[in-house]
Coordinates of C-alpha atoms in Angstrom, one line a residue:
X266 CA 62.2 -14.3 -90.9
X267 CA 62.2 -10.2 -90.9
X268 CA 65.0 -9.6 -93.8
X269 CA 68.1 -11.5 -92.1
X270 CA 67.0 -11.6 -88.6
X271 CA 65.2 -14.3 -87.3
X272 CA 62.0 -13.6 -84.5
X273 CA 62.4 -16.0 -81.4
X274 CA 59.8 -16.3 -79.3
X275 CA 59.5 -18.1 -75.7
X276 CA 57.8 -21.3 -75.5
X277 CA 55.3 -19.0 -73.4
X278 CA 54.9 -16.2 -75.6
X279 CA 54.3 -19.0 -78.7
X280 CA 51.0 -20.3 -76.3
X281 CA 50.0 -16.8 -76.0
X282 CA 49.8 -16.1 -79.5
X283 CA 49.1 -19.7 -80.5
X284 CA 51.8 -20.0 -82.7
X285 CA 52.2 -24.5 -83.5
X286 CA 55.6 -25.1 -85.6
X287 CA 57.5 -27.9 -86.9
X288 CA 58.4 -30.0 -83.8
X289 CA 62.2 -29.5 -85.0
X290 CA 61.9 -25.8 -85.6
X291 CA 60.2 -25.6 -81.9
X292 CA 63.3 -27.5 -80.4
X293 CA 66.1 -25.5 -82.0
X294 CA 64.3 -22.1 -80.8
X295 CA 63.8 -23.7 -77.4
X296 CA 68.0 -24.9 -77.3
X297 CA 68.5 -20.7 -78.1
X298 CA 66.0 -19.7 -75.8
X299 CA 67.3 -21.3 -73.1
X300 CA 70.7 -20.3 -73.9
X301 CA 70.1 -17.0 -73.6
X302 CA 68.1 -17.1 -70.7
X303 CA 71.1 -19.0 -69.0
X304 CA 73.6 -16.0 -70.3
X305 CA 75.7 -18.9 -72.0
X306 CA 78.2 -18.3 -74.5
X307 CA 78.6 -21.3 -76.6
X308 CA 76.1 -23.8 -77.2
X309 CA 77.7 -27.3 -78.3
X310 CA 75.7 -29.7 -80.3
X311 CA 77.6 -32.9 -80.1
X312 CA 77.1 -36.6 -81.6
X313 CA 77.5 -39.8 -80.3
X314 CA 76.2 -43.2 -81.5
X315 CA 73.0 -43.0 -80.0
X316 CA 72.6 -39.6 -78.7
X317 CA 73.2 -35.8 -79.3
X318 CA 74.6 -33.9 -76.3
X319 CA 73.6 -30.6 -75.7
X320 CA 76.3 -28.3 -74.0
X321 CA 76.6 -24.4 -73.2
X322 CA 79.3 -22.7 -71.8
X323 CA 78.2 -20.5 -69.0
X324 CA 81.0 -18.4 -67.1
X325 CA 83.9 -20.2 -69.1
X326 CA 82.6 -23.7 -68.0
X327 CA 80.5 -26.2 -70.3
X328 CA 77.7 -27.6 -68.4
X329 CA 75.4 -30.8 -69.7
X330 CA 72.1 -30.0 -70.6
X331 CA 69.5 -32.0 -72.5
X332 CA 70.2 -35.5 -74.4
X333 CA 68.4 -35.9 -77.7
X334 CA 67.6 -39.5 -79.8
X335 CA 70.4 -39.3 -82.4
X336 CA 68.1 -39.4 -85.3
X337 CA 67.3 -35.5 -84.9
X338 CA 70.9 -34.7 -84.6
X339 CA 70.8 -34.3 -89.1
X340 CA 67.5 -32.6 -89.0
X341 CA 68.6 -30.1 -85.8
X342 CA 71.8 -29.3 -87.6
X343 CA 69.8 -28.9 -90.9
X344 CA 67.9 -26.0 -89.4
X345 CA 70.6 -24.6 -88.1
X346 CA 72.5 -24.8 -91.3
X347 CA 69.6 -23.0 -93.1
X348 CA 69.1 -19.8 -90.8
X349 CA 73.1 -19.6 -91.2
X350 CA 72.8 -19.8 -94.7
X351 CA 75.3 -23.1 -94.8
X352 CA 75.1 -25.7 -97.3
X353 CA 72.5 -28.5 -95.7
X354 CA 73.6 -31.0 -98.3
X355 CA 77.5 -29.9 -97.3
X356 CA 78.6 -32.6 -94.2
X357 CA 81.8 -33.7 -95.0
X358 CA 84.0 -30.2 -94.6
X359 CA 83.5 -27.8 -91.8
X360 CA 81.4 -25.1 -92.5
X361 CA 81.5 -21.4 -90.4
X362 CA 78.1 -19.5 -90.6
X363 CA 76.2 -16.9 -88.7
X364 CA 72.6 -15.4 -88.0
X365 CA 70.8 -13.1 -86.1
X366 CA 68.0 -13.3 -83.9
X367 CA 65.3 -10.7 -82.6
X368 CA 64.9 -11.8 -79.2
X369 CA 61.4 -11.4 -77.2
X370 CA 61.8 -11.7 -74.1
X371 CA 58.5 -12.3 -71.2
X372 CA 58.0 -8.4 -70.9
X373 CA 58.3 -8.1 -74.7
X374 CA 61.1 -6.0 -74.7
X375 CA 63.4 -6.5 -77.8
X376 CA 67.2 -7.5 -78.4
X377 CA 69.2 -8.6 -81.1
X378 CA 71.6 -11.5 -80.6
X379 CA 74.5 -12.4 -83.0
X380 CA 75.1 -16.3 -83.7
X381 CA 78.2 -17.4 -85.1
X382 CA 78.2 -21.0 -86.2
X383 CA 80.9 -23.8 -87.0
X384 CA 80.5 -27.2 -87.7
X385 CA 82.7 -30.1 -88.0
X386 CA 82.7 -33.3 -89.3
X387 CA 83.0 -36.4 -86.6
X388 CA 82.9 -40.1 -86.7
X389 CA 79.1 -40.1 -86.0
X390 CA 78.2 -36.5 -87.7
X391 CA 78.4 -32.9 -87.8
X392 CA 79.5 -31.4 -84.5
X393 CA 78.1 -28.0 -84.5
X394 CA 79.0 -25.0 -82.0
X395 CA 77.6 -21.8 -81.7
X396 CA 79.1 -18.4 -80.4
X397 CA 76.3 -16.3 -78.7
X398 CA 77.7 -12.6 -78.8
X399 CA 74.8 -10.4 -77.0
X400 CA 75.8 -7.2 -77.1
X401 CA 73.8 -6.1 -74.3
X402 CA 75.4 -8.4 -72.0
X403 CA 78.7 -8.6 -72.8
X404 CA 80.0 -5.4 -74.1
X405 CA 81.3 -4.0 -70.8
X406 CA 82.6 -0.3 -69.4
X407 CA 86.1 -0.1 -67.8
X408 CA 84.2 0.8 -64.4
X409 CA 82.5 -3.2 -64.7
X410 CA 85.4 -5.4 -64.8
X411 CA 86.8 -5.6 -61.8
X412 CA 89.6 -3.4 -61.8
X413 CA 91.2 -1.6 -58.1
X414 CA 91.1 2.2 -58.2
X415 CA 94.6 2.9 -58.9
X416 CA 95.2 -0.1 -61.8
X417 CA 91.7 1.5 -63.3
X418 CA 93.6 5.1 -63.2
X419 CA 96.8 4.0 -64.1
X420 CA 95.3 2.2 -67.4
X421 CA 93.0 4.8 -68.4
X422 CA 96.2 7.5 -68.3
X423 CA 98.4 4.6 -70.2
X424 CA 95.4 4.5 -72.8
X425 CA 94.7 8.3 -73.4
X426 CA 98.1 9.2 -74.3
X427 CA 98.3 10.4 -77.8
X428 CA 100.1 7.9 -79.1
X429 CA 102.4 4.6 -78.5
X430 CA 101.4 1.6 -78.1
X431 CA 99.2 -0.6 -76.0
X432 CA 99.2 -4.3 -75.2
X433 CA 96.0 -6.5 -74.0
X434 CA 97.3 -10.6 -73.2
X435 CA 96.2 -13.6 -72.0
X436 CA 95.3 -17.0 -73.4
X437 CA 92.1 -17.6 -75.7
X438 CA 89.5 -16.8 -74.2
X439 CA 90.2 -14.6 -71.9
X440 CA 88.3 -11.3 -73.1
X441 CA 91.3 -9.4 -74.6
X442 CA 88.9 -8.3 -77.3
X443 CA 86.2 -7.4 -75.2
X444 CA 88.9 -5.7 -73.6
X445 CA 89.9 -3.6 -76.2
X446 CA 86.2 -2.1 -76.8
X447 CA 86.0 -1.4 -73.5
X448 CA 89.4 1.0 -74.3
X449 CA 88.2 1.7 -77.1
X450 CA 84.8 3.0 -75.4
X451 CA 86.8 5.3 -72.7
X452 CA 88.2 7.3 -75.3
X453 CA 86.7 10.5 -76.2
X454 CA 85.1 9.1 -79.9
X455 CA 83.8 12.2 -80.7
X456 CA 87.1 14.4 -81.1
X457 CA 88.9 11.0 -82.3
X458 CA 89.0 9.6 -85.5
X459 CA 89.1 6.0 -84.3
X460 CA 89.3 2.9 -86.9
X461 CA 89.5 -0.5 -86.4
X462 CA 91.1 -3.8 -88.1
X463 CA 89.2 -7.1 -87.0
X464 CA 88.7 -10.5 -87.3
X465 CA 86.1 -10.6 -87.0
X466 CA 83.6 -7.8 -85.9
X467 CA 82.4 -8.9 -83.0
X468 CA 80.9 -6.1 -81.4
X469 CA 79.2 -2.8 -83.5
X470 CA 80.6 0.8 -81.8
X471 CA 78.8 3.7 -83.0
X472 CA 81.1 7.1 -84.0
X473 CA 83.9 4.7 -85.1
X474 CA 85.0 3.1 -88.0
X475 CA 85.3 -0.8 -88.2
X476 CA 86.7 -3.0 -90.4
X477 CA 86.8 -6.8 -90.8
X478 CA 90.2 -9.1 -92.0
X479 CA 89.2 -11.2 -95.4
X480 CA 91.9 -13.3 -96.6
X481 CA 90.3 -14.5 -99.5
X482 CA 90.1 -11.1 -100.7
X483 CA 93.8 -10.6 -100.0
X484 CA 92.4 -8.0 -96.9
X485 CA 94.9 -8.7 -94.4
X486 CA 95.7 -7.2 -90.8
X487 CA 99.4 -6.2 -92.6
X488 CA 97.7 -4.5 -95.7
X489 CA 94.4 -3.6 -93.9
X490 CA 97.0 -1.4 -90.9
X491 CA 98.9 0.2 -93.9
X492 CA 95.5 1.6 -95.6
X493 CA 94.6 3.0 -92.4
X494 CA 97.3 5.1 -91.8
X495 CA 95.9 6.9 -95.2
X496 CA 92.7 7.3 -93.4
X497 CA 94.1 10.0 -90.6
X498 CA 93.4 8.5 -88.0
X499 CA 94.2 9.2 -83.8
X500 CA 93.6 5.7 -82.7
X501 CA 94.3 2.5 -84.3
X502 CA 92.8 -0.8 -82.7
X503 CA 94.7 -4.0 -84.4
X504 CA 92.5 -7.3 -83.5
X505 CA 95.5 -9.0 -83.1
X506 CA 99.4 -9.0 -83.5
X507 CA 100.1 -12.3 -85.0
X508 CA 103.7 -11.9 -87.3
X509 CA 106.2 -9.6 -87.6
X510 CA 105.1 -7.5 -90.5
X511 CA 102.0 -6.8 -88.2
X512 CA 103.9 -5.9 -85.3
X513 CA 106.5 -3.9 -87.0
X514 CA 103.6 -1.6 -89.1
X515 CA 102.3 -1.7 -85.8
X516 CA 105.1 -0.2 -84.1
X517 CA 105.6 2.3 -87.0
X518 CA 102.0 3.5 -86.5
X519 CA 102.9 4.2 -83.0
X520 CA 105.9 6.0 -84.1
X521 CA 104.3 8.3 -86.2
X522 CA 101.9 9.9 -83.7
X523 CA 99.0 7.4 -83.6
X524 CA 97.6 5.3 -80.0
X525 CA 97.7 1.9 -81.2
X526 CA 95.7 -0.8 -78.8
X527 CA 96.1 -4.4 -79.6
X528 CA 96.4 -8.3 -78.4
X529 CA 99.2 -10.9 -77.8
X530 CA 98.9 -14.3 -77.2
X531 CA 100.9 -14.1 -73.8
X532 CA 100.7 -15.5 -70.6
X533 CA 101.7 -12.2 -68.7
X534 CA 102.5 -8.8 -69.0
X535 CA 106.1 -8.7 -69.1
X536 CA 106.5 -11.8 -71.2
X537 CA 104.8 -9.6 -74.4
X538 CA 107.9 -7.6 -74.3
X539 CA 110.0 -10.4 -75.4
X540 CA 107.5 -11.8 -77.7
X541 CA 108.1 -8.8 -79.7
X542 CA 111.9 -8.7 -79.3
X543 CA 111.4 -13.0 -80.4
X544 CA 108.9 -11.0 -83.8
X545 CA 112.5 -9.4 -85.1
X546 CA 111.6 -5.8 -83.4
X547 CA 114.1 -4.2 -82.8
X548 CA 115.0 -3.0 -79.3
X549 CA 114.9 0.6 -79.6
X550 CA 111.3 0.5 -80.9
X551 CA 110.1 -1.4 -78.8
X552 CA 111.4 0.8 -76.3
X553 CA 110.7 4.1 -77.9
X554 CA 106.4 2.8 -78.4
X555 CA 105.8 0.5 -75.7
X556 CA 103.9 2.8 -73.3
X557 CA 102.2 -0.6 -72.0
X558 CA 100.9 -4.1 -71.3
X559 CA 97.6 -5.3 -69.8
X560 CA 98.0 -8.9 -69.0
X561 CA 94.3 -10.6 -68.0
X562 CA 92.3 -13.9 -66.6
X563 CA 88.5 -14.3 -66.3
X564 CA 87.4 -16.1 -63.1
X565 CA 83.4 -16.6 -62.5
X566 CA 82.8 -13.9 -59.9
X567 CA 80.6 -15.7 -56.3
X568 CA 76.7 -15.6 -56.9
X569 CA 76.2 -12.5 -54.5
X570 CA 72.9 -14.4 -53.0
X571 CA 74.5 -18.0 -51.6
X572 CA 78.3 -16.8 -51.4
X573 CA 79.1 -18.6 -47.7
X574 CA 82.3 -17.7 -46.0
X575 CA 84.7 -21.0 -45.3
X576 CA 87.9 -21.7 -43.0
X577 CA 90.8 -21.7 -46.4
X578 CA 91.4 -25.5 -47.4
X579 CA 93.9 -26.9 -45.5
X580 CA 95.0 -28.1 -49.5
X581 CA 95.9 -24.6 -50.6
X582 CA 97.8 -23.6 -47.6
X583 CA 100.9 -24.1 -49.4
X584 CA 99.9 -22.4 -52.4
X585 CA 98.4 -19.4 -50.3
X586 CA 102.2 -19.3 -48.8
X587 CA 104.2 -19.1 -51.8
X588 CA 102.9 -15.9 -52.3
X589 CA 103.0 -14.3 -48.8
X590 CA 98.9 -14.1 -49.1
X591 CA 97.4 -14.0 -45.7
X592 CA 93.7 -15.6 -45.6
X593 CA 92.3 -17.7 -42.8
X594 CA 88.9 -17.6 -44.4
X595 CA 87.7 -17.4 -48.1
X596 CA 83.8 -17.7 -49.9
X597 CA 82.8 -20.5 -51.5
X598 CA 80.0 -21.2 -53.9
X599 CA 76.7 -22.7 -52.8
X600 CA 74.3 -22.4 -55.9
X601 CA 70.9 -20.9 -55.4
X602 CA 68.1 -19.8 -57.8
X603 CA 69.5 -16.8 -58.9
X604 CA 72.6 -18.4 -60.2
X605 CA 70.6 -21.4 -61.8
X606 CA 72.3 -23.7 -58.6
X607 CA 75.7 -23.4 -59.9
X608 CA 77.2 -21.0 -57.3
X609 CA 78.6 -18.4 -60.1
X610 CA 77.4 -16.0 -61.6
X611 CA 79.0 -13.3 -64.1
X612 CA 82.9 -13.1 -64.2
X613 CA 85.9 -10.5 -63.1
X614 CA 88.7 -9.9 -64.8
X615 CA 92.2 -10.5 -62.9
X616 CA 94.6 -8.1 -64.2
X617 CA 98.9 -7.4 -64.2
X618 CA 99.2 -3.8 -65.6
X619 CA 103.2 -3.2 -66.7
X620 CA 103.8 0.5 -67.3
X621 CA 107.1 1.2 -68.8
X622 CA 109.9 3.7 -67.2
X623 CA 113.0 4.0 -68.0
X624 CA 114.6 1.9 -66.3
X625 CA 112.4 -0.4 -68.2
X626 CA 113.2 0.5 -71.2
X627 CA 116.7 0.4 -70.6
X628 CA 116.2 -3.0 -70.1
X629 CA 114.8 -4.0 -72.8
X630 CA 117.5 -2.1 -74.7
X631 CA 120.2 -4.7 -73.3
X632 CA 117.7 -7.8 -74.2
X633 CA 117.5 -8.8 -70.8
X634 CA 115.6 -12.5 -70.4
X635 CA 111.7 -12.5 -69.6
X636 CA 112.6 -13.6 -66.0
X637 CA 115.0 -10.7 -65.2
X638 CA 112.4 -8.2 -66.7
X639 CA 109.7 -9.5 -64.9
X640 CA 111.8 -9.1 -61.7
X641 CA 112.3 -5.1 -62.2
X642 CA 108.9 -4.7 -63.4
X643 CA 107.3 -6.9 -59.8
X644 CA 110.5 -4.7 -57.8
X645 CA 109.3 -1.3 -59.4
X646 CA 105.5 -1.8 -58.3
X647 CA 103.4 -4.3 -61.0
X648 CA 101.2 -6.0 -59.2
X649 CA 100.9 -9.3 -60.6
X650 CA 98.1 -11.8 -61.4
X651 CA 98.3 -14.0 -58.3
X652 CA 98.3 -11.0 -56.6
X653 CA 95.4 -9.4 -58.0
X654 CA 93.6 -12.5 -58.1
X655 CA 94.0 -13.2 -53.8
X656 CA 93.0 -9.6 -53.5
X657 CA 89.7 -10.2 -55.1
X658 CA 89.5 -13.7 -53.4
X659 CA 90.0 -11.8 -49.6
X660 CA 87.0 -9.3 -50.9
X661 CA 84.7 -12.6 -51.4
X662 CA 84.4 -11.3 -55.3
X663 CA 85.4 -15.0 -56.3
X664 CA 87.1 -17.8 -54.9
X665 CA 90.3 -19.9 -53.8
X666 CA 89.6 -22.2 -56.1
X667 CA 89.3 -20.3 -58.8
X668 CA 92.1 -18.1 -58.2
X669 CA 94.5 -21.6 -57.9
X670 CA 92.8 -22.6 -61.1
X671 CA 93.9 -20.0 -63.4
X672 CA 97.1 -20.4 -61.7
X673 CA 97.5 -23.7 -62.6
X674 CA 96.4 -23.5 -65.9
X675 CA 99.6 -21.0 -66.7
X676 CA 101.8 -23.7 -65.3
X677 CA 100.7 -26.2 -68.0
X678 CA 100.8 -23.7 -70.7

């Protein structure tokens, strides 16, 4: 340990310097290691009766990895619990921990990894998973994620406006907080004072001020938002709109002169609209603030070095019809090397951008249903999710299958 960050070395770099360790000590560095290596996002540790199953989740999908005797599943959790700083002695409740790691990589070049840690109690132990947030990797510009030229313009004008405000949804999971740093990062930070209300912090941005939700100090979103309009600021990001109260100071912040960028948990852009109207919002606010909604899906973007081009399935032909898409061919994974055989490799967002008019507005002044709105908003130009999503699938960034995936997904939900 170096103060709170902990030094991981490669199994290589360990021979080099001939560094011997606990053999448990040597297998949990090896399970981050390879994590990391593997760009992963979660690592799950899971018990079974005879076993622990090692998972990560790489590009939105878990993936089997090694399967350990179970009688090192206490003493792999144990370590874990110890450079999280979690009660070892603790197994009966869940526990939520974190550390950080200075990673070496072969060329020796330095990076520091957040690890945020949860366990849970299960029939045959602690279940633990881990959130990898590398900063390095994940943090992306508005120029990375996929976006066409004119949804990329039309955002960044939506965004820079001096004030109203701005919607990011999609299910969990779908990088609506990445997202907003990404906003948050094309904004001029210099001539801005931006602040933030989180929960939690996932990512550090220098020139701005962030703070983090703590509910057991009575530091809520609702009270946090209502201090920060004391601190004079030009941009407010809100983690999350999750009740009324937030939504309404939210709307009042907007009001008042201030950009205001935040998340809803909805499944598209035009159905955000009436989840505020459903908060208690009144119309005319929503109206008079509302300058926008960014409505998003990840889907694992085609390893650029096996991509193959395929005749379409004759299976989604009648999906590929509903929406008037025409593709006679599509790319299809292969795996390779590069993409550690699984085909994928990265993700792109897929994105439904509505921009309100006033024609719009006017509608949401009468309190017209979600499926009335969402017909104006598709009639007055928003391209839609399916649409963006086949667009990207016809440039062989990902594929049919994932597309139909997503799709399919927001049918169930």
């Amino acid at each position: 340990m170096a103060g709170d960050v902990y030094a991981l070395l490669s199994l290589e770099e360990k021979l080099k310097k001939s560094i011997t360790q606990d053999p448990i000590v040597s297998t949990v560095d090896l399970l981050l290691y390879e994590a990391i290596s593997l760009n992963a996002s979660d690592i799950h540790l899971q018990p079974h009766a005879t076993s622990l199953v090692i998972r990560y989740r790489i590009d939105g999908v878990l993936y089997d990895q090694s399967t350990l005797d179970a009688t090192k599943a206490p003493l792999i959790i144990s370590r874990l619990k110890v450079l999280s700083n979690l009660d070892i002695a603790q197994r009966r409740v869940p526990q939520d921990g974190r550390f950080k790691v200075l990673v070496y990589t072969p060329n020796m070049s330095e990076n520091v990894i957040d690890f945020r840690v949860s366990t849970f109690p299960t029939l045959y132990g602690e279940k633990m998973v881990i959130r990898i947030l590398d900063r390095s990797l994940r943090l992306l510009s508005l120029d990375a994620v996929g976006f066409a030229p004119t949804m990329h313009e039309q955002l960044l004008s939506a965004t820079k406006r001096p004030h109203g405000l701005f919607l990011v949804t999609g299910p969990t999971g779908c990088g609506k907080t990445t997202m907003l740093y990404a906003l948050i990062s094309a904004l001029d930070m210099h001539s801005k004072n931006i602040v933030t209300i989180e929960d939690p912090i996932e990512y550090e941005l220098p020139g701005i001020t962030q703070s983090q939700v703590n509910i057991k100090a009575g530091f809520s979103f609702e009270n946090g938002l209502r201090a920060i309009l004391r601190q004079d600021p030009d941009v407010i990001m809100v983690g999350e709109i999750r009740d009324k109260a937030t939504a309404h100071i939210a709307i009042e912040s907007a009001l008042t002169g201030h950009l205001v960028l935040s998340t809803l948990h909805t499944n598209d852009a035009p159905s955000a609209v009436v989840r505020l109207l459903e908060m208690g919002i009144e119309p005319f606010l929503v109206s008079a603030t509302l300058s926008g909604v960014l409505a998003q899906r990840l889907a694992r973007r085609l390893c650029s070095g096996c991509k193959c081009e395929v005749p379409v399935n004759v299976e989604r032909a009648p999906f590929i019809a509903q929406y008037n898409a025409a593709l006679k061919t599509a790319h299809a994974p292969v795996g390779c090397k590069k993409c550690h055989t699984i085909g994928y490799k990265g993700r792109v967002g897929i994105f439904e951008l509505l921009l309100l008019d006033d024609t719009l507005r006017d509608l949401i002044m009468r309190r017209v249903d979600v499926a009335q709105f969402r017909k104006e908003a598709f009639a007055r130009g928003m391209k839609t999710l399916i649409q963006d999503g086949l667009e990207k699938v016809k440039a062989g960034v990902t594929s049919l299958d994932e597309v139909a995936a997503l799709m399919v997904e927001d049918s169930h939900s």
